[in-house]
XYZ file of N, CA and C in Angstrom:
429
model
N -7.499 -10.194 9.144
C -6.124 -9.720 9.197
C -5.605 -9.386 7.792
N -5.990 -10.225 6.827
C -5.570 -9.974 5.446
C -6.081 -8.647 4.919
N -7.356 -8.328 5.227
C -7.933 -7.063 4.767
C -7.224 -5.867 5.422
N -6.852 -6.017 6.686
C -6.143 -4.946 7.388
C -4.776 -4.703 6.747
N -4.079 -5.773 6.419
C -2.776 -5.624 5.758
C -2.922 -4.984 4.381
N -3.908 -5.421 3.606
C -4.109 -4.849 2.273
C -4.436 -3.360 2.353
N -5.307 -2.980 3.282
C -5.663 -1.567 3.422
C -4.472 -0.746 3.923
N -3.661 -1.321 4.805
C -2.450 -0.629 5.268
C -1.482 -0.419 4.110
N -1.326 -1.428 3.264
C -0.445 -1.308 2.096
C -0.995 -0.309 1.079
N -2.299 -0.182 1.001
C -2.890 0.799 0.089
C -2.629 2.219 0.591
N -2.906 2.467 1.853
C -2.753 3.812 2.401
C -1.293 4.219 2.595
N -0.465 3.258 2.976
C 0.943 3.556 3.287
C 1.852 2.630 2.503
N 1.710 2.663 1.192
C 2.492 1.791 0.329
C 3.981 2.079 0.490
N 4.802 1.041 0.629
C 6.236 1.273 0.832
C 6.903 1.958 -0.359
N 6.619 1.487 -1.568
C 7.202 2.086 -2.776
C 6.191 3.069 -3.349
N 6.465 4.360 -3.226
C 5.491 5.370 -3.644
C 5.527 5.634 -5.145
N 6.604 5.231 -5.792
C 6.747 5.396 -7.242
C 7.295 4.111 -7.846
N 6.850 3.794 -9.065
C 7.395 2.662 -9.806
C 7.944 3.180 -11.125
N 9.113 2.716 -11.509
C 9.717 3.114 -12.774
C 9.359 2.102 -13.856
N 9.007 2.597 -15.025
C 8.716 1.747 -16.175
C 9.308 2.387 -17.421
N 9.556 1.569 -18.433
C 10.076 2.050 -19.710
C 9.217 1.498 -20.824
N 8.874 2.339 -21.785
C 8.075 1.901 -22.931
C 8.972 1.070 -23.856
N 8.610 -0.195 -24.059
C 9.408 -1.070 -24.910
C 9.049 -0.929 -26.377
N 7.948 -0.245 -26.650
C 7.569 0.072 -28.029
C 6.759 1.362 -27.998
N 6.649 2.022 -29.132
C 5.841 3.232 -29.214
C 4.370 2.844 -29.110
N 3.614 3.688 -28.441
C 2.185 3.409 -28.245
C 1.428 4.727 -28.169
N 0.183 4.685 -28.599
C -0.678 5.865 -28.494
C -1.779 5.548 -27.499
N -1.918 6.401 -26.475
C -2.950 6.266 -25.458
C -3.829 7.508 -25.550
N -4.990 7.347 -26.149
C -5.837 8.507 -26.400
C -5.124 9.435 -27.364
N -4.949 10.697 -26.970
C -4.231 11.671 -27.798
C -2.741 11.721 -27.481
N -2.319 10.941 -26.516
C -0.930 10.969 -26.050
C -0.097 9.909 -26.770
N 1.012 10.337 -27.365
C 1.926 9.392 -28.011
C 3.131 9.162 -27.103
N 3.380 7.901 -26.789
C 4.497 7.535 -25.922
C 5.548 6.845 -26.789
N 6.711 7.475 -26.942
C 7.742 6.881 -27.813
C 8.479 5.719 -27.134
N 8.974 4.821 -27.940
C 9.771 3.697 -27.437
C 10.961 4.241 -26.647
N 11.239 3.596 -25.509
C 12.381 3.978 -24.694
C 12.098 5.051 -23.657
N 10.890 5.629 -23.666
C 10.558 6.678 -22.697
C 10.488 6.089 -21.287
N 11.193 6.713 -20.366
C 11.119 6.312 -18.957
C 9.933 7.011 -18.313
N 9.159 6.245 -17.547
C 7.968 6.805 -16.899
C 7.971 6.421 -15.423
N 7.353 7.274 -14.636
C 7.159 6.999 -13.218
C 5.672 6.807 -12.966
N 5.305 5.736 -12.303
C 3.914 5.476 -11.928
C 3.754 5.949 -10.481
N 2.879 6.943 -10.251
C 2.718 7.492 -8.893
C 1.791 6.623 -8.031
N 2.331 5.557 -7.469
C 1.536 4.577 -6.726
C 0.769 5.222 -5.577
N 1.422 6.041 -4.785
C 0.764 6.667 -3.639
C -0.445 7.493 -4.078
N -0.288 8.259 -5.145
C -1.400 9.071 -5.650
C -2.536 8.189 -6.158
N -2.220 7.109 -6.835
C -3.245 6.190 -7.340
C -3.969 5.514 -6.186
N -3.235 5.140 -5.146
C -3.840 4.488 -3.983
C -4.760 5.416 -3.185
N -4.657 6.726 -3.418
C -5.491 7.704 -2.714
C -6.464 8.419 -3.653
N -6.568 7.971 -4.883
C -7.413 8.617 -5.888
C -8.894 8.331 -5.614
N -9.644 9.382 -5.360
C -11.072 9.231 -5.017
C -11.915 8.771 -6.199
N -11.459 9.020 -7.419
C -12.217 8.536 -8.577
C -12.074 7.021 -8.741
N -11.032 6.441 -8.164
C -10.807 4.993 -8.237
C -11.334 4.293 -6.994
N -11.051 4.857 -5.808
C -11.349 4.199 -4.531
C -12.603 4.715 -3.844
N -13.174 5.811 -4.327
C -14.370 6.390 -3.712
C -14.012 7.574 -2.833
N -15.026 8.261 -2.368
C -14.839 9.462 -1.549
C -14.113 9.180 -0.239
N -14.138 7.935 0.199
C -13.466 7.561 1.453
C -12.046 7.041 1.215
N -11.441 7.428 0.106
C -10.118 6.916 -0.275
C -9.033 7.193 0.765
N -9.169 8.260 1.531
C -8.152 8.594 2.534
C -8.439 7.988 3.896
N -9.532 7.240 3.995
C -9.909 6.624 5.269
C -9.437 5.174 5.337
N -9.142 4.731 6.545
C -8.745 3.343 6.789
C -10.008 2.493 6.884
N -10.304 1.756 5.811
C -11.512 0.929 5.750
C -11.149 -0.452 5.180
N -10.639 -1.341 6.020
C -10.241 -2.670 5.538
C -11.366 -3.433 4.857
N -12.611 -3.152 5.216
C -13.738 -3.881 4.636
C -13.872 -3.660 3.131
N -13.185 -2.664 2.579
C -13.237 -2.472 1.128
C -12.645 -3.689 0.405
N -11.829 -4.484 1.114
C -11.221 -5.676 0.528
C -11.978 -6.965 0.884
N -13.197 -6.844 1.398
C -13.951 -8.026 1.842
C -14.263 -8.996 0.704
N -14.329 -8.494 -0.520
C -14.579 -9.364 -1.676
C -13.325 -9.528 -2.529
N -12.178 -9.251 -1.941
C -10.911 -9.396 -2.649
C -10.447 -8.106 -3.294
N -9.233 -8.139 -3.807
C -8.621 -6.956 -4.422
C -9.381 -6.548 -5.676
N -9.827 -7.508 -6.468
C -10.477 -7.213 -7.742
C -11.740 -6.367 -7.588
N -12.426 -6.466 -6.447
C -13.668 -5.715 -6.252
C -13.514 -4.566 -5.257
N -12.304 -4.296 -4.810
C -12.082 -3.251 -3.814
C -12.208 -1.844 -4.390
N -12.005 -1.720 -5.702
C -12.064 -0.408 -6.338
C -12.535 -0.558 -7.777
N -12.575 0.548 -8.486
C -13.078 0.525 -9.863
C -12.137 -0.161 -10.845
N -10.860 -0.234 -10.514
C -9.886 -0.861 -11.406
C -8.918 -1.691 -10.573
N -8.973 -3.025 -10.678
C -8.097 -3.861 -9.845
C -6.601 -3.619 -10.084
N -6.238 -3.051 -11.223
C -4.831 -2.731 -11.485
C -4.373 -1.508 -10.693
N -5.318 -0.836 -10.027
C -4.974 0.363 -9.251
C -4.353 0.017 -7.911
N -4.400 -1.243 -7.507
C -3.785 -1.665 -6.244
C -2.444 -2.313 -6.581
N -1.358 -1.620 -6.246
C -0.041 -2.101 -6.671
C 1.056 -1.907 -5.626
N 0.848 -2.325 -4.384
C 1.908 -2.154 -3.391
C 3.136 -3.018 -3.680
N 2.964 -4.068 -4.486
C 4.081 -4.940 -4.863
C 4.385 -4.816 -6.352
N 4.041 -3.677 -6.943
C 4.167 -3.429 -8.365
C 3.024 -4.129 -9.089
N 3.168 -4.349 -10.386
C 2.095 -4.968 -11.163
C 2.667 -5.604 -12.420
N 1.883 -6.482 -13.006
C 2.271 -7.112 -14.266
C 3.379 -8.126 -14.094
N 4.051 -8.448 -15.206
C 5.078 -9.497 -15.169
C 6.318 -9.137 -14.342
N 6.451 -7.860 -13.963
C 7.618 -7.453 -13.174
C 7.269 -7.168 -11.721
N 6.151 -7.743 -11.257
C 5.778 -7.495 -9.869
C 6.692 -8.262 -8.919
N 6.547 -8.013 -7.650
C 7.421 -8.594 -6.628
C 7.229 -10.103 -6.540
N 8.285 -10.833 -6.759
C 8.223 -12.287 -6.722
C 7.968 -12.794 -5.298
N 8.277 -11.996 -4.305
C 8.116 -12.416 -2.918
C 6.865 -11.912 -2.227
N 5.900 -11.385 -2.996
C 4.731 -10.766 -2.357
C 3.904 -11.754 -1.533
N 3.706 -12.961 -1.998
C 2.928 -13.939 -1.223
C 3.657 -14.323 0.063
N 4.975 -14.492 -0.038
C 5.778 -14.798 1.151
C 5.721 -13.635 2.139
N 5.848 -12.411 1.644
C 5.824 -11.228 2.515
C 4.487 -11.099 3.235
N 3.394 -11.341 2.531
C 2.070 -11.256 3.157
C 1.897 -12.345 4.220
N 2.331 -13.558 3.915
C 2.205 -14.652 4.881
C 3.072 -14.378 6.107
N 4.289 -13.916 5.868
C 5.194 -13.591 6.967
C 4.609 -12.493 7.855
N 4.037 -11.460 7.241
C 3.433 -10.364 8.005
C 2.265 -10.871 8.857
N 1.449 -11.745 8.287
C 0.310 -12.297 9.037
C 0.788 -13.128 10.231
N 1.810 -13.930 10.029
C 2.339 -14.767 11.114
C 2.913 -13.908 12.234
N 3.733 -12.927 11.874
C 4.353 -12.057 12.878
C 3.283 -11.255 13.628
N 2.317 -10.714 12.898
C 1.252 -9.962 13.566
C 0.450 -10.847 14.508
N 0.128 -12.061 14.091
C -0.601 -12.988 14.976
C 0.193 -13.274 16.246
N 1.487 -13.489 16.094
C 2.329 -13.757 17.260
C 2.360 -12.550 18.198
N 2.523 -11.359 17.646
C 2.589 -10.153 18.473
C 1.245 -9.841 19.124
N 0.170 -9.941 18.350
C -1.156 -9.610 18.886
C -1.633 -10.608 19.934
N -1.099 -11.824 19.897
C -1.499 -12.815 20.901
C -0.747 -12.632 22.216
N 0.308 -11.816 22.226
C 1.114 -11.654 23.429
C 1.160 -10.235 23.984
N 0.770 -9.247 23.161
C 0.905 -7.851 23.587
C -0.329 -7.031 23.210
N -0.522 -5.954 23.947
C -1.490 -4.932 23.542
C -0.688 -3.712 23.093
N -1.208 -3.016 22.117
C -0.527 -1.867 21.533
C -1.409 -0.640 21.655
N -0.814 0.474 22.056
C -1.517 1.745 22.110
C -0.563 2.818 21.614
N -1.078 3.722 20.792
C -0.249 4.848 20.368
C -0.005 5.761 21.555
N 1.195 6.255 21.657
C 1.528 7.208 22.705
C 0.760 8.499 22.467
N 0.368 9.189 23.542
C -0.303 10.488 23.375
C 0.573 11.507 22.627
N 1.878 11.273 22.587
C 2.781 12.205 21.895
C 2.846 11.955 20.387
N 2.174 10.913 19.893
C 2.235 10.587 18.461
C 1.606 11.692 17.620
N 2.312 12.074 16.569
C 1.797 13.030 15.587
C 1.859 12.374 14.224
N 0.717 12.270 13.560
C 0.652 11.629 12.247
C 1.243 12.565 11.201
N 2.385 12.183 10.642
C 3.062 13.013 9.645
C 3.891 12.120 8.720
N 3.228 11.393 7.790
C 4.006 10.561 6.868
C 4.801 11.421 5.896
N 6.023 10.981 5.609
C 6.870 11.658 4.623
C 7.457 10.598 3.692
N 7.891 11.058 2.543
C 8.479 10.136 1.574
C 9.972 10.439 1.436
N 10.788 9.524 1.916
C 12.236 9.581 1.722
C 12.608 8.207 1.174
N 12.549 8.059 -0.116
C 12.703 6.794 -0.828
C 11.496 5.890 -0.604
N 11.090 5.719 0.665
C 9.863 4.982 0.975
C 8.985 5.868 1.855
N 7.725 5.503 1.980
C 6.821 6.244 2.857
C 7.094 5.823 4.295
N 7.290 6.806 5.168
C 7.632 6.505 6.553
C 7.148 7.615 7.477
N 7.001 7.319 8.770
C 6.559 8.358 9.703
C 7.682 9.353 9.986
N 7.359 10.629 9.880
C 8.359 11.685 10.073
C 8.936 11.694 11.487
N 8.092 11.435 12.487
C 8.521 11.514 13.882
C 8.585 10.142 14.553
N 8.645 9.076 13.762
C 8.620 7.736 14.336
C 7.211 7.374 14.783
N 7.072 6.240 15.417
C 5.772 5.795 15.917
C 5.943 5.359 17.365
N 5.805 6.309 18.299
C 5.916 5.929 19.706
C 4.716 5.071 20.121
N 5.002 3.862 20.561
C 3.955 2.907 20.920
C 4.124 2.484 22.374
N 2.999 2.373 23.063
C 2.990 1.822 24.416
C 2.657 0.344 24.259
N 3.583 -0.491 24.640
C 3.464 -1.935 24.467
C 3.341 -2.588 25.837
N 2.300 -3.388 26.000
C 2.112 -4.093 27.270
C 1.972 -5.573 27.000
N 2.653 -6.374 27.817
C 2.557 -7.827 27.681
C 1.151 -8.263 28.069
N 0.549 -9.050 27.226
C -0.815 -9.539 27.453
C -0.739 -10.807 28.287
N -1.458 -10.830 29.396
C -1.461 -12.021 30.263
C -2.861 -12.609 30.290
N -3.024 -13.795 29.721
C -4.360 -14.413 29.708
C -4.847 -14.806 31.097
């Protein structure tokens, strides 16, 4: 379940961009970044980058996280659904645990099927979301 959540967060990260500011001037290769420069980190693009995640970067493959986040791709800093570094989300562990609990409760009581009318069309309006909603056929599971 953990690998499924991590792969879902990689493919459909809620925050598609992260804002950062250079607190000091720095040179990265030939690029000089002056102090105070505001930068946007394109999380969605990084999460789909084939040079980082492999040729299957656009595919749903939870097993890529079977050895943890650090070995899922070429650079463990490339996985940032909760941001990264000292300013990352303080509630990320709680959010992951909560998601696992809720999913376990739902999956133990219901079956889920996408409606035949579903059209996959993610769009970004502040967060990544389905353009046409997600019509789901939900049936109560009876043991």
